[in-house]
C-alpha cells in the first residue's frame, strides 16, 4: 500500500522560485517515487481565512497556480490536484475536530503566533484564522495522509494534527485516523532578490515561474550582491550574496559554481559577468516552464481540477464514513 | 411566501415540562399558523461541542426527543423535523462564517459568557464551544430562517446571526442571506420542583413529558410550597410557591386557579389538597402524551428524520449555491 502525501498551496498568487526550491522540486521527485501517492491541495478555504474580502481573485489565482504546477512538470496522472472547497467533507470533519482543541492551545501555536505578529489583525483575529490549524488537520487526515512536506517553521502544525488524531482515536475508541510525519524539504529557503528576506510575493522580491525573459533579466540586474565590491579587481563576499545563493540553487554544474566563488573571493570577477551567468541559468530553466505554460488551456485546468476533486471526494467520503461511525452520527446506516 | 421558522433542541436527554411551556407549546401554535413554515432541528453537532466525549448517548437521545415531539402533537407533515449533522452544508457555511467573526467578539458574547461560567471548562474552552454561535448562525440562515423562537437570554445569538448576515452580504455584494427576528415565548420560564432554579434535567428538578403516573405523583409531592405554611388554617404564600406556578401554567381553568390562590392566602387550604389538584391536572395532560408516546415506533422516527433531513438538505443546498456563487467558490458551474 502506498503512503499518501498531502501537500498544497494557498491560491494567493502566482508561484515563484522560492516555491520551486521549497516544495515544487520535492513534489516532482515524490511523484516519481512508487512508495507514495501524492495529493496536492489548492487551499482556497484556508486562503479565505485571511483574504475573505478578496475572494473575487481566488478563481484566477487557482488557475495560475495550476498553470505553474503543469509548467514545472507536475503530472495530474501521477499527482492528484484538487481544490479544498470542493471537498465539503473537510468542513464537516473540521467541525468534529473543533471540539477537541482548546482556544488556549490554538493561541499558543508557535506558527500562528508568528503569523499573527506579521498580519495586521490587531485585536480582531478572525475565528477562522485562529482555527486554521484545525482545518489543516482535517485536510491531512481526511485523506489518511502519512507524509506532509513542510518547512521547519510548520512543524507545530504537524504536532497539532497528531494531537487531534490521538484525541479523536482515544475518545471515540477507533483507529480510523492516521498520524502523519513531516517531510522537511532538503533544499534551503530561497532568498529574495533584495537579500533581506526570503523570496515572497508580498515583499515583491521574487522571480516568478511565469516571469518573462525581460522580467528575469531585470530582476537579476537588481539582485543584491556585495555592496562593498565596487572594483572588479577587489575581493568580494560570497556569503549573503544573492547571486551566489541562486547559482547554488539553480546552476546545473556545482563545480563551476565553486570555481566562480573562489574567483569572486580572490577578486577579478565582476558582478555584471556573474549576473550574466545567473541570467543565462535562470533563462534556460524558466524558458522550459514558460513554453509548457503557454500550452495549458483553461479547459484543461478545469478538467484536471474537476477530476482531482472527484477523486479526493471519494477518498474523503471513505474516511468520513468511519469518522461518523466512530462518533455515532451515522444514524441512517443500518 | 411563508416565513420560515427555525428552532430546535440539543439532544442531551428527554424533554420536560419546562421545554413544553418554553418552546413546545409555541411550536404547536406556529405549526397551525399558515403564515409560517416551521423547521425543528435536532442539534446534535451543537450538543457535541460540550458533550463530545458522550457521543455514544446521542442516538438514543435523538429518538427520545422525537418521541417527545410526536407525543405532544408536533406533526411531521406540518413541521420539518431533521438532524443537524445530516445537513452537511451547515458545516461548510460555518467555515465561511468563521472568517467573519473575531475571537474577541465571541469572547464578549453574553450568552457564551454565562454558559462558560456554568460549565467546568476551566481555561480549556473547546474551540467548537466558543464558536457555536457561528454554527448557530449557519443553522438559521442556511434555511433562510426569518423567525427564531428563543428565550430572552438568547437574544445575543440572534444579534450575532444578523451581524454575520450583514457582513457577508456586504463583503460579497449579495443579498442571498436573510436577517431574522426573535420570537420570544409568551409563556414565562417554568420553575423546577425545588423552587430554586428553572426546571432543568441536570438539576434533577424537572417533570419529564415521559414520566410515569408514579413519577409525577412523587414529584408533585416533593414540590416546594410555602415552608412556613404548617397548619391548614394558617395563611400561605402564593409567590414562589411552585404548586401555584404549575397550576398557572397547566390548569385549564384560570378562574379556579385564582380562587385557590385567594383561599390559600386566607388560610384553610392545605398543601396536600392543593397538590392533589395539581397532580390531577398534570396526570390528565401527561397521560395523553404518554399514550401517544407508547404508539411511536423506532422505524417511524427513523423515517421522519430521514425525510425531514432530506427536505432540509434540499433547501440548504439552494442557499449554498448562492453562497458559493457570492464568494466565488462555485468553480465548476459554467
XYZ file of C-alpha atoms in Angstrom, chain A residues 17-240:
224
model
C 11.370 30.286 -7.474
C 11.084 30.149 -3.678
C 8.168 27.754 -4.081
C 10.126 25.847 -6.687
C 13.090 25.087 -4.424
C 10.984 24.897 -1.253
C 8.294 22.473 -2.333
C 7.721 22.034 -6.066
C 11.048 20.275 -6.718
C 10.310 17.823 -3.913
C 6.893 17.127 -5.402
C 8.467 16.284 -8.736
C 10.717 13.735 -7.033
C 7.937 12.312 -4.859
C 5.572 11.980 -7.807
C 8.017 9.519 -9.386
C 8.552 7.565 -6.161
C 6.458 4.407 -6.178
C 6.273 4.325 -2.361
C 3.972 7.333 -2.379
C 0.672 8.586 -3.730
C 0.721 12.378 -3.845
C -2.218 14.742 -3.252
C -1.737 18.453 -3.925
C -4.495 20.612 -2.493
C -5.244 24.166 -3.538
C -6.242 25.562 -0.167
C -8.836 28.144 -1.141
C -10.801 27.877 2.114
C -7.585 28.448 4.042
C -6.707 31.408 1.819
C -10.083 32.916 2.715
C -9.237 32.882 6.435
C -7.099 35.972 5.973
C -8.262 37.064 2.497
C -12.015 36.701 2.943
C -12.637 40.096 1.380
C -10.552 39.373 -1.716
C -12.372 36.256 -2.779
C -13.021 37.692 -6.256
C -9.341 36.983 -7.055
C -9.474 33.416 -5.924
C -10.534 31.665 -9.132
C -7.901 33.309 -11.331
C -5.284 32.621 -8.663
C -6.230 28.945 -8.664
C -5.786 28.800 -12.433
C -2.384 30.495 -12.210
C -1.216 28.053 -9.564
C -2.273 25.032 -11.620
C -0.592 26.561 -14.656
C 2.573 26.801 -12.562
C 2.208 23.166 -11.467
C 1.840 21.910 -15.005
C 4.650 24.100 -16.323
C 7.214 22.606 -13.939
C 6.101 19.060 -14.685
C 3.550 18.025 -12.085
C 1.582 15.309 -13.841
C -2.116 15.028 -12.962
C -1.980 11.349 -13.899
C 0.520 10.767 -11.116
C -0.364 13.528 -8.653
C -3.953 14.298 -7.664
C -4.528 18.050 -7.852
C -7.759 19.246 -6.239
C -9.476 22.233 -4.625
C -10.080 22.243 -0.880
C -13.526 23.879 -1.010
C -14.786 21.225 -3.380
C -14.205 18.526 -0.767
C -17.016 19.596 1.505
C -16.453 16.779 3.958
C -13.311 18.645 5.098
C -15.623 21.240 6.669
C -17.647 18.519 8.342
C -14.519 16.886 9.774
C -13.277 20.295 10.930
C -16.492 20.704 12.952
C -15.816 17.438 14.790
C -12.212 18.464 15.433
C -13.102 21.950 16.722
C -14.418 20.312 19.900
C -11.102 18.608 20.576
C -8.805 21.649 20.650
C -8.979 24.477 23.157
C -8.798 28.165 22.285
C -5.856 28.473 24.700
C -3.980 25.764 22.804
C -4.617 27.486 19.458
C -3.359 30.772 20.881
C -0.133 29.055 21.982
C 0.561 27.576 18.499
C 4.015 28.968 17.586
C 3.308 29.160 13.837
C 0.068 31.065 14.452
C 1.839 33.378 16.907
C 4.429 34.342 14.284
C 1.783 34.799 11.594
C -0.374 36.925 13.884
C 2.625 39.169 14.546
C 3.114 39.600 10.769
C -0.516 40.244 9.885
C -2.452 43.316 10.811
C -5.496 41.863 12.563
C -4.810 43.974 15.684
C -7.121 42.615 18.363
C -9.621 41.408 15.786
C -8.371 37.929 14.892
C -10.939 36.109 12.757
C -12.057 32.847 14.372
C -11.364 31.142 11.040
C -7.754 32.260 11.126
C -7.079 31.124 14.695
C -8.743 27.796 13.903
C -6.990 27.134 10.597
C -4.575 24.587 12.114
C -7.673 22.536 12.950
C -8.894 22.849 9.387
C -5.428 21.809 8.229
C -5.553 18.727 10.443
C -8.793 17.817 8.675
C -7.152 18.390 5.253
C -4.415 15.914 6.044
C -6.284 13.259 7.965
C -9.339 13.045 5.733
C -7.005 11.672 3.048
C -5.204 9.414 5.533
C -2.089 11.472 4.786
C 1.023 9.937 6.298
C 3.692 12.225 4.887
C 3.349 16.005 4.893
C 6.033 18.128 3.256
C 6.519 21.286 5.324
C 9.052 23.927 6.172
C 10.628 23.534 9.602
C 8.568 26.552 10.744
C 5.453 24.457 10.221
C 6.338 21.561 12.499
C 3.848 22.804 15.145
C 1.094 22.194 12.567
C 2.065 18.544 12.244
C 2.231 18.234 16.017
C -1.259 19.762 16.325
C -2.598 17.364 13.708
C -1.192 14.349 15.504
C -2.589 15.541 18.830
C -6.048 15.717 17.274
C -5.606 12.235 15.793
C -4.624 10.801 19.190
C -7.505 12.529 20.941
C -10.107 11.556 18.400
C -8.995 7.923 18.254
C -8.934 7.690 22.049
C -12.261 9.457 22.759
C -14.174 7.615 20.061
C -12.358 4.334 20.591
C -11.281 3.940 16.995
C -8.172 3.780 14.884
C -9.721 5.311 11.797
C -7.363 8.314 11.780
C -3.688 8.062 10.912
C -0.821 10.058 12.349
C 1.469 11.801 9.891
C 5.140 12.658 9.745
C 6.738 15.812 8.415
C 8.901 15.657 5.322
C 11.313 18.580 5.564
C 12.497 19.879 2.193
C 16.201 19.086 1.616
C 16.612 22.406 -0.181
C 17.339 25.578 1.833
C 14.883 28.510 1.816
C 15.491 30.793 -1.142
C 16.426 34.437 -0.535
C 14.551 37.258 -2.235
C 16.476 39.378 -4.749
C 16.771 42.069 -2.045
C 18.947 39.790 0.096
C 16.968 40.879 3.154
C 14.083 38.411 3.325
C 13.130 35.078 1.894
C 11.508 35.245 -1.549
C 7.921 36.361 -1.171
C 5.196 37.658 -3.417
C 4.061 40.243 -0.899
C 7.580 41.640 -0.483
C 7.900 41.935 -4.253
C 11.360 40.352 -4.194
C 10.663 37.101 -6.011
C 11.233 35.768 -9.516
C 8.016 34.146 -10.663
C 7.889 30.894 -12.591
C 5.881 32.806 -15.181
C 8.180 35.849 -15.452
C 9.128 36.968 -18.955
C 12.680 36.965 -20.256
C 12.784 40.717 -19.644
C 11.427 40.405 -16.076
C 14.072 37.844 -15.213
C 16.898 39.893 -16.700
C 15.756 42.986 -14.842
C 15.392 41.168 -11.512
C 18.823 39.562 -11.831
C 20.241 43.002 -12.577
C 18.659 44.355 -9.360
C 19.916 41.466 -7.264
C 21.739 42.268 -4.046
C 25.416 41.250 -4.208
C 28.254 42.573 -2.054
C 27.735 46.335 -1.725
C 31.412 46.902 -0.904
C 32.582 45.087 -4.032
C 32.986 48.161 -6.204
C 36.007 47.336 -8.382
C 36.129 44.142 -10.410
C 39.656 43.509 -9.205
C 38.737 43.734 -5.485
C 37.818 40.645 -3.423
C 34.051 40.152 -2.986
C 31.879 38.415 -0.398
C 30.007 35.266 -1.354
C 28.012 34.914 1.898
C 24.758 36.846 1.738
